[in-house]
PDB file of C-alpha atoms in Angstrom:
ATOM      1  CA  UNK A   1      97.272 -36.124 -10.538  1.00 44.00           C
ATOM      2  CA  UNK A   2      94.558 -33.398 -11.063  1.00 43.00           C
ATOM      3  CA  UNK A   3      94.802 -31.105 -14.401  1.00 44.00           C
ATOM      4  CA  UNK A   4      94.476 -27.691 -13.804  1.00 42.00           C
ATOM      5  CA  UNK A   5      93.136 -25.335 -16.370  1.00 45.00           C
ATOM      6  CA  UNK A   6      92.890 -21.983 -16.526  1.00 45.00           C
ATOM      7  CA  UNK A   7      89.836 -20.374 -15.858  1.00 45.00           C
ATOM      8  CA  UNK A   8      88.233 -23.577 -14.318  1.00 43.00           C
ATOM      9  CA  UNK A   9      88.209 -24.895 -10.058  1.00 45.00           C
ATOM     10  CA  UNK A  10      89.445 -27.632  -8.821  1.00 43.00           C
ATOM     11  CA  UNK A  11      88.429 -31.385  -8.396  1.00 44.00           C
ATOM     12  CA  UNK A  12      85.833 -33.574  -9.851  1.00 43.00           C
ATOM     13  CA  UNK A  13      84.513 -30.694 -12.320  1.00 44.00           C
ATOM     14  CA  UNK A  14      88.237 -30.072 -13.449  1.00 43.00           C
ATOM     15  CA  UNK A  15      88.958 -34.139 -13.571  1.00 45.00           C
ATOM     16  CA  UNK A  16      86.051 -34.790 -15.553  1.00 46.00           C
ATOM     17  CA  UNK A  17      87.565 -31.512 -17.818  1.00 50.00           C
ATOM     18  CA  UNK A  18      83.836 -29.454 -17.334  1.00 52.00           C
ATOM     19  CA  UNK A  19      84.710 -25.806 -17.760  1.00 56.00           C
ATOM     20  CA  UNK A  20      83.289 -23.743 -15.007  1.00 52.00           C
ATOM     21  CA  UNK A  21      83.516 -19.822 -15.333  1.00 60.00           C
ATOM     22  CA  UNK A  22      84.479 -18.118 -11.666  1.00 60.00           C
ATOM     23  CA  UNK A  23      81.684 -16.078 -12.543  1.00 57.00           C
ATOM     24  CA  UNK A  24      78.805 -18.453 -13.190  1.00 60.00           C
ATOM     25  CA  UNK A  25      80.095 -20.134  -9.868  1.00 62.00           C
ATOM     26  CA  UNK A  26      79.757 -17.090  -7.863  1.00 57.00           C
ATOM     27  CA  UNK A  27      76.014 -16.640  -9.617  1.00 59.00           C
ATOM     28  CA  UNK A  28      75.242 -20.108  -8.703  1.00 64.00           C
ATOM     29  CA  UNK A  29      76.444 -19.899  -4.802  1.00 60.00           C
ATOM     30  CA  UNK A  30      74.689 -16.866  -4.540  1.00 54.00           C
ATOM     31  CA  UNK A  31      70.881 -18.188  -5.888  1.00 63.00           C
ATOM     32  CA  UNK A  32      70.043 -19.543  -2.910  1.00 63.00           C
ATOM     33  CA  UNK A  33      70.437 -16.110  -1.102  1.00 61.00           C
ATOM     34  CA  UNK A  34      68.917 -14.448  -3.922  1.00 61.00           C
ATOM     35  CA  UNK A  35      65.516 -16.768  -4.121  1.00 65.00           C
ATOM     36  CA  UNK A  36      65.259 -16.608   0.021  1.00 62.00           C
ATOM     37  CA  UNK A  37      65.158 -12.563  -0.147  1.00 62.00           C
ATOM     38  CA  UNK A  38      62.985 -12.709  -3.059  1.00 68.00           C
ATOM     39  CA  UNK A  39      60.281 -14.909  -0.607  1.00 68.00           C
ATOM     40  CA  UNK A  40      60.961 -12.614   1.855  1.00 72.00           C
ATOM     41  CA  UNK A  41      60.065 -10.172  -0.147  1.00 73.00           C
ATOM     42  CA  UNK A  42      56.891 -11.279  -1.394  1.00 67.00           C
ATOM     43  CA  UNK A  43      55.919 -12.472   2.792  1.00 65.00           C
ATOM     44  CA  UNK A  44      57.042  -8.601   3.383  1.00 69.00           C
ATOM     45  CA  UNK A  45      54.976  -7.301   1.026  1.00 68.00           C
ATOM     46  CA  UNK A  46      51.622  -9.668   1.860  1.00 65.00           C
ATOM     47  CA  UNK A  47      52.149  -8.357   5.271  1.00 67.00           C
ATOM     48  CA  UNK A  48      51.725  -4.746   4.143  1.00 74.00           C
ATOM     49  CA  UNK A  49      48.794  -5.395   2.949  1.00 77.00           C
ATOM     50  CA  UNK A  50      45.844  -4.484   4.858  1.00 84.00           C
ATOM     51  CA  UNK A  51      43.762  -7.801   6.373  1.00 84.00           C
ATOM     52  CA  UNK A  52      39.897  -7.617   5.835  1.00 86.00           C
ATOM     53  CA  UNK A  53      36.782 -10.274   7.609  1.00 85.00           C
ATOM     54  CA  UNK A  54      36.490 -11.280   4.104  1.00 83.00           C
ATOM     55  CA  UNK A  55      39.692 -12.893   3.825  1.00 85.00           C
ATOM     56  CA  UNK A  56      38.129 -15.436   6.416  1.00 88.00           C
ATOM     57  CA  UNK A  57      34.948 -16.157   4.725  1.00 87.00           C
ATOM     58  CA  UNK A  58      34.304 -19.290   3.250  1.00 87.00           C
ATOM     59  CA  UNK A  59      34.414 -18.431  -0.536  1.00 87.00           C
ATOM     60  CA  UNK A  60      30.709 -19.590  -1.112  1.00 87.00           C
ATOM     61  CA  UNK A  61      29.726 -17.019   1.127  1.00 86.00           C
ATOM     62  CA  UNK A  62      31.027 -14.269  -0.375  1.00 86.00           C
ATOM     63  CA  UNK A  63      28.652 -15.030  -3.378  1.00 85.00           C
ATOM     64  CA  UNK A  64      25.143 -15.071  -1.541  1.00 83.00           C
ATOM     65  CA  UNK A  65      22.738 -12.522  -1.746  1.00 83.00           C
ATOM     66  CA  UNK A  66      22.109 -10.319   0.896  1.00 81.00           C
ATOM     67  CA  UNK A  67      18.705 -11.002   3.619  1.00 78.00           C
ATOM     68  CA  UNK A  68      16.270  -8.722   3.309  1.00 79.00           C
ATOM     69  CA  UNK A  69      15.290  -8.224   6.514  1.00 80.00           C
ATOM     70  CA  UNK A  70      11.941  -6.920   8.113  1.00 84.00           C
ATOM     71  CA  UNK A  71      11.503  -3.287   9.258  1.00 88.00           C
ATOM     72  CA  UNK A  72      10.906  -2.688  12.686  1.00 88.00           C
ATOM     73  CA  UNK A  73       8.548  -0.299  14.867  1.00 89.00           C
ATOM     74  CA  UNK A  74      10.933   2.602  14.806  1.00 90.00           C
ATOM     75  CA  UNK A  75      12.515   2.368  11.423  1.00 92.00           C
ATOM     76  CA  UNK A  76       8.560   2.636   9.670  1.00 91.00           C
ATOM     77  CA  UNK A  77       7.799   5.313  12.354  1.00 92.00           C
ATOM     78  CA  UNK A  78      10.514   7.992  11.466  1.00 93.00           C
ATOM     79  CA  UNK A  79       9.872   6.934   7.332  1.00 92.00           C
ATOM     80  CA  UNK A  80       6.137   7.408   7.524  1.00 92.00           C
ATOM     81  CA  UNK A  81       5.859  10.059  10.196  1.00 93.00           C
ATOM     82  CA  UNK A  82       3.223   7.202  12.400  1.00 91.00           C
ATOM     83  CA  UNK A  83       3.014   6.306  15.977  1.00 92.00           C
ATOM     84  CA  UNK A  84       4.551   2.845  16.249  1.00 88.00           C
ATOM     85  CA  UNK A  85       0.490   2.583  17.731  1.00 86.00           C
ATOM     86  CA  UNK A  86      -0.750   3.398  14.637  1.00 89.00           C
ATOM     87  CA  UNK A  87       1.147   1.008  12.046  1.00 88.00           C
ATOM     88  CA  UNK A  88       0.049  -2.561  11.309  1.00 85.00           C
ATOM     89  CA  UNK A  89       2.656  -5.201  10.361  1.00 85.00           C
ATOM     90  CA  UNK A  90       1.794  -8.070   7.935  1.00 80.00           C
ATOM     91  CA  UNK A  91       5.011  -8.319   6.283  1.00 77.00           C
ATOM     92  CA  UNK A  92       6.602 -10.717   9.110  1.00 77.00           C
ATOM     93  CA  UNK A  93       3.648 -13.585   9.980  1.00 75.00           C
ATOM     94  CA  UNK A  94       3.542 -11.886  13.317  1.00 80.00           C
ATOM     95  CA  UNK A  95       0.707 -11.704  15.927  1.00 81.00           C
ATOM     96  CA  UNK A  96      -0.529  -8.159  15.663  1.00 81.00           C
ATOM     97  CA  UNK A  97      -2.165  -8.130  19.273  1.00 85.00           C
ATOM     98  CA  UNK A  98       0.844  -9.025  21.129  1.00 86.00           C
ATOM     99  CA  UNK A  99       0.837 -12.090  23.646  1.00 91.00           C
ATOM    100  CA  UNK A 100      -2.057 -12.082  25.893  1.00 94.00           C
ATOM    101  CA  UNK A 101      -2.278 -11.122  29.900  1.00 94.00           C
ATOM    102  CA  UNK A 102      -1.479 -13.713  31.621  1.00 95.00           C
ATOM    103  CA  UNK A 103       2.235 -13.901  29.377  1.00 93.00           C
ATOM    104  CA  UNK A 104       2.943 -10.721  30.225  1.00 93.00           C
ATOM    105  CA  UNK A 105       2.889 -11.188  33.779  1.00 94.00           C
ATOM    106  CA  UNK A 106       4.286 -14.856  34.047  1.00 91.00           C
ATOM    107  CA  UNK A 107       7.337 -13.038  31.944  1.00 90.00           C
ATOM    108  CA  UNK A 108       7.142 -10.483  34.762  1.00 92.00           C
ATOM    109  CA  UNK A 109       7.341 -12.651  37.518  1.00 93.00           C
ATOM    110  CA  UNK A 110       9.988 -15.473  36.342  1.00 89.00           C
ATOM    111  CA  UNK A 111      12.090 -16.584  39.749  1.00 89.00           C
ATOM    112  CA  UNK A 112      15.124 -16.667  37.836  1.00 91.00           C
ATOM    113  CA  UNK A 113      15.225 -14.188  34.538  1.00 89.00           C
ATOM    114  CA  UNK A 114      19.204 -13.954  34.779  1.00 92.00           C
ATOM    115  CA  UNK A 115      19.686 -18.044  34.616  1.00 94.00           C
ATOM    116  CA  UNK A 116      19.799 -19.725  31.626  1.00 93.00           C
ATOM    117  CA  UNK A 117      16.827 -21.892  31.144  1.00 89.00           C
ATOM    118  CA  UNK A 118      16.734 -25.483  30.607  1.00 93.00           C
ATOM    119  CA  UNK A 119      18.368 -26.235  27.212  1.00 91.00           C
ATOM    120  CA  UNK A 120      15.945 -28.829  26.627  1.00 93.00           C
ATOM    121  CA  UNK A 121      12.297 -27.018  27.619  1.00 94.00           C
ATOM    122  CA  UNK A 122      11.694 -30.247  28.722  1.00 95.00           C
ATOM    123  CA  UNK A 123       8.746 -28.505  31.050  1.00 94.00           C
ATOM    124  CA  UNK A 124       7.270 -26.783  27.544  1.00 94.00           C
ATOM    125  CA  UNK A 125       7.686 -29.939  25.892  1.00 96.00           C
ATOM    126  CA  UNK A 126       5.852 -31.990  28.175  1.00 97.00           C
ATOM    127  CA  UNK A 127       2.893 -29.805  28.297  1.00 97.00           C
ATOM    128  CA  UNK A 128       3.109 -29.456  24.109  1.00 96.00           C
ATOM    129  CA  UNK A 129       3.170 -33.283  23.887  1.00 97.00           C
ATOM    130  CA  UNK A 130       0.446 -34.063  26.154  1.00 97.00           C
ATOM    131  CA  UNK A 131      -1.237 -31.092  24.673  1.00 96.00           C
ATOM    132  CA  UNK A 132      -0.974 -32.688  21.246  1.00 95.00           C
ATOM    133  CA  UNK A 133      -1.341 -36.601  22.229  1.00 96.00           C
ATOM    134  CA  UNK A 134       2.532 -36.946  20.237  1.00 95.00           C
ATOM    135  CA  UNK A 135       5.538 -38.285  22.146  1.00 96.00           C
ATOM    136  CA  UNK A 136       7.974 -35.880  23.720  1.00 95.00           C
ATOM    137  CA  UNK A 137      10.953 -37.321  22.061  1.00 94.00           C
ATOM    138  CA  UNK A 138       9.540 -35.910  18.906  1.00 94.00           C
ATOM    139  CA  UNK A 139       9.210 -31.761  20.011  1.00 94.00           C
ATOM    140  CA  UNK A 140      12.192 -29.677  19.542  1.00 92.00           C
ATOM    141  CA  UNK A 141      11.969 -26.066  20.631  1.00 93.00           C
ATOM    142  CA  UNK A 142      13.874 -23.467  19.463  1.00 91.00           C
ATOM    143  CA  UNK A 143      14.479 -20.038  19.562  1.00 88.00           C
ATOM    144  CA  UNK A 144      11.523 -19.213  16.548  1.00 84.00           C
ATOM    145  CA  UNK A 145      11.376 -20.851  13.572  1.00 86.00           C
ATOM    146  CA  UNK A 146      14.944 -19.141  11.999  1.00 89.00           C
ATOM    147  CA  UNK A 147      16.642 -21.278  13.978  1.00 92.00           C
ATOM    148  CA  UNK A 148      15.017 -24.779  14.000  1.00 93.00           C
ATOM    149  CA  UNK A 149      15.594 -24.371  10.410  1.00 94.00           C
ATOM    150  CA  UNK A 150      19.519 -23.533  10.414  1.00 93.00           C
ATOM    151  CA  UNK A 151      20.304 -26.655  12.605  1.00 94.00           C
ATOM    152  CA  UNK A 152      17.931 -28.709  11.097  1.00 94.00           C
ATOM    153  CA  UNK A 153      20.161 -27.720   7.658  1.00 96.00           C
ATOM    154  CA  UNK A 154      23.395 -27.801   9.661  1.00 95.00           C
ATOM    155  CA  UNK A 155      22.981 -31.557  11.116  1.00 95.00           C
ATOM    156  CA  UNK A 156      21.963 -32.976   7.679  1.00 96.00           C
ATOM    157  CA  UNK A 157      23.185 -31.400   4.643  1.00 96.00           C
ATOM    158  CA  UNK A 158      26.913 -31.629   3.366  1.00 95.00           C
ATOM    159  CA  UNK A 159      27.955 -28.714   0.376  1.00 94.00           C
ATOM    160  CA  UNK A 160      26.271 -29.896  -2.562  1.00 95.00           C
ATOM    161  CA  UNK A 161      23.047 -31.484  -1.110  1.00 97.00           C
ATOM    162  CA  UNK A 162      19.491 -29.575  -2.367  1.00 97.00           C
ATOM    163  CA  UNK A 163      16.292 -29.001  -0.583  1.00 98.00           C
ATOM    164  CA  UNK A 164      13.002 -27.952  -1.868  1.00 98.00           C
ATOM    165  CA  UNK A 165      10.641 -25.884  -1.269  1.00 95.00           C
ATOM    166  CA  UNK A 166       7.595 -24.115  -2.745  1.00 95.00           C
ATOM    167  CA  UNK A 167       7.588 -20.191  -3.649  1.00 95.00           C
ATOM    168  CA  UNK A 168       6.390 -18.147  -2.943  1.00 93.00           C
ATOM    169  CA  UNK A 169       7.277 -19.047   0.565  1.00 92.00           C
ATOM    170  CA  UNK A 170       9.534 -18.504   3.542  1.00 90.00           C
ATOM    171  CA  UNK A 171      12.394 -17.345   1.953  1.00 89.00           C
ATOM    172  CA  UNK A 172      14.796 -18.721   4.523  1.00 91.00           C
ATOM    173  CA  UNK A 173      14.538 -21.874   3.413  1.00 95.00           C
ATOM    174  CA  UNK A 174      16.532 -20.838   0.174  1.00 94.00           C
ATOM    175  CA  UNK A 175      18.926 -18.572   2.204  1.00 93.00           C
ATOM    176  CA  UNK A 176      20.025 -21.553   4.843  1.00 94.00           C
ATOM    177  CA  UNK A 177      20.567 -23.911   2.099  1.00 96.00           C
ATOM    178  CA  UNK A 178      22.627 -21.459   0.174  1.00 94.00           C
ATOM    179  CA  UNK A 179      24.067 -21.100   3.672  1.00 93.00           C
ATOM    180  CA  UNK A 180      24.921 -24.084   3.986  1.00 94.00           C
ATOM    181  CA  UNK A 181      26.491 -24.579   0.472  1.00 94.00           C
ATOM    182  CA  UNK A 182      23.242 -26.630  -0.650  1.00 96.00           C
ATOM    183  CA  UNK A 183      21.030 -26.004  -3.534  1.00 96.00           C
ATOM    184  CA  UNK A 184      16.972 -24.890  -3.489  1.00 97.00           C
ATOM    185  CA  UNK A 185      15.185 -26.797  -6.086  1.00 98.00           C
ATOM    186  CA  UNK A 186      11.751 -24.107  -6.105  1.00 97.00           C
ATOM    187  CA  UNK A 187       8.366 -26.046  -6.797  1.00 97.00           C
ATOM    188  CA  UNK A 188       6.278 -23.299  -7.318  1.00 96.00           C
ATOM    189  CA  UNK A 189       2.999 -23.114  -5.771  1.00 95.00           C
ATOM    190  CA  UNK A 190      -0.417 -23.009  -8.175  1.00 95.00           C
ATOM    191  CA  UNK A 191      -3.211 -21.348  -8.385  1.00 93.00           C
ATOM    192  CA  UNK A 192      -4.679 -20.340  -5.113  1.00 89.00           C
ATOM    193  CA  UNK A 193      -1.260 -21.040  -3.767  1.00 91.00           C
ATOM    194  CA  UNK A 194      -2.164 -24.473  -3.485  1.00 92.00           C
ATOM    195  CA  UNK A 195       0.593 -26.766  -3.277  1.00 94.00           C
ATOM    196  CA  UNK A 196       2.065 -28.711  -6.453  1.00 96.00           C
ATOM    197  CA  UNK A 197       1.948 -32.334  -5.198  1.00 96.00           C
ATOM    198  CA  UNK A 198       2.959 -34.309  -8.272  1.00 97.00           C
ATOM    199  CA  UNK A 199       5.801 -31.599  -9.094  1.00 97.00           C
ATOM    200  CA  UNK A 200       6.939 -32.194  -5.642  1.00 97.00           C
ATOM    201  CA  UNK A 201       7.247 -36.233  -6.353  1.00 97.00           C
ATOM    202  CA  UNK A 202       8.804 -35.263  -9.448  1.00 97.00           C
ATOM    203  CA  UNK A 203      11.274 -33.630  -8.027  1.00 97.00           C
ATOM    204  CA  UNK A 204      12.085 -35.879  -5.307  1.00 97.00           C
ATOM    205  CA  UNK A 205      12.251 -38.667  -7.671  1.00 97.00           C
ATOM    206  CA  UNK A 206      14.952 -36.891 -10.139  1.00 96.00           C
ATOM    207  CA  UNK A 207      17.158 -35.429  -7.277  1.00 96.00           C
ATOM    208  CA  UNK A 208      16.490 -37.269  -4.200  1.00 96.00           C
ATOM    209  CA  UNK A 209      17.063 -33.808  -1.815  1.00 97.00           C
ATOM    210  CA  UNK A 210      17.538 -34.338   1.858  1.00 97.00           C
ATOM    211  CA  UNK A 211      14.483 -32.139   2.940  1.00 97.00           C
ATOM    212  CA  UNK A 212      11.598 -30.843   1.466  1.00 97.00           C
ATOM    213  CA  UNK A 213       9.830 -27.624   3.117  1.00 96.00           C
ATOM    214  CA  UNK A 214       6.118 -27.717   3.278  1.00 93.00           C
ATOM    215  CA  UNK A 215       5.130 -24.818   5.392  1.00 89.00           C
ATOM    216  CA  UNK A 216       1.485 -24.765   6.681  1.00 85.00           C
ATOM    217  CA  UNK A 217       0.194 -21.750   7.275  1.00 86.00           C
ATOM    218  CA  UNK A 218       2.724 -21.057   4.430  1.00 87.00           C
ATOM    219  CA  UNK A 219       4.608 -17.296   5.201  1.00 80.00           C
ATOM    220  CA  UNK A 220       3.768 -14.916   4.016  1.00 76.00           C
ATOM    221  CA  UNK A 221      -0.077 -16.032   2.219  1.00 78.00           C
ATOM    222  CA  UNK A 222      -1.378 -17.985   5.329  1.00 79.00           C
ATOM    223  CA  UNK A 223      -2.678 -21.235   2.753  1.00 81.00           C
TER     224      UNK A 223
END
């Protein structure tokens, strides 16, 4: 036989004599409801908030520096009040004649301008290897020099990894790696903007990075 008590339920809580208040067990069948509408709550308000491209960023990314980019024909034009024809660029380690005739009019004349071309310029390569007495296998074209340098960072270097390079210098070398959650270890250059050899070996010694960038001509001196 059971023992009832006042003021307590029935069964193994009133067997084993533990007083439970109806109150407390009302609280206590009602938490569950009250934690799920808090979380709903806090999902409701989440929601209201407004969703930005940040939010998607890798967090790395949201520390780096912005590019400085270069300034084209128009932009110097209208700040300087000069014919595009009359301004001279040096700050981009561009050819400031333009490509010669004959490119102009083999661009002109391409038999297929709206196909893509042939992923691996195997034609260009060809002509660069035999050009250059070096075996094909070892060219690899790219879209200018921005981008041979992003996949060649992209295919080797995990978050982490460092790279050198020598300052002043290209300075997307630096913003790749950074890119590419990698550090820059900076050699700087001497005097002359000669290149520091035996820092470089130094360097490669103590941190062992996974590339070092030795531009020649180095942007933007031309050494």
């Amino acid at each position: 036989m059971q023992a009832y008590r006042k003021g307590t339920c029935s069964g193994s809580s009133a067997a084993s004599g533990a007083h439970v208040s109806p109150k407390h067990s009302i609280r206590r069948a009602l938490r569950p409801r009250m934690r799920a509408a808090s979380t709903q709550e806090a999902v409701q308000q989440q929601q209201q908030q407004p969703v930005t491209a940040t939010q998607f960023l890798r967090p790395h990314l949201l520390q780096l520096a912005a590019y400085t980019p270069i300034e084209p024909f128009e932009v110097l034009s209208k700040r300087y009040g000069k014919d595009p024809q009359d301004i001279v660029k040096l700050d981009a380690n561009e050819n400031p004649y333009g490509p010669p005739p004959e490119v102009r009019q083999a661009l002109a004349s391409m038999p297929f301008p709206h196909i893509y071309p042939d992923p691996e310029t195997r034609q260009l390569r060809k002509a660069l290897a035999e050009w250059n007495d070096i075996p094909m296998e070892h060219l690899l074209v790219g879209c200018d020099a921005d981008e041979l340098i992003d996949l060649l960072m992209r295919c080797t270097l995990d978050p982490g990894d460092s790279i050198v390079d020598c300052p002043p210098t290209f300075t997307m070398y630096a913003f790749d790696a950074a890119v590419n959650a990698a550090r820059t270890i900076a050699v700087p250059r001497l005097d002359g903007f000669r290149t520091d050899v035996e820092g470089i070996k130094r360097v490669v010694a103590e941190h062992q990075p996974k590339i070092v960038f030795l531009a020649s001509p180095n942007n933007p001196d031309g050494s």
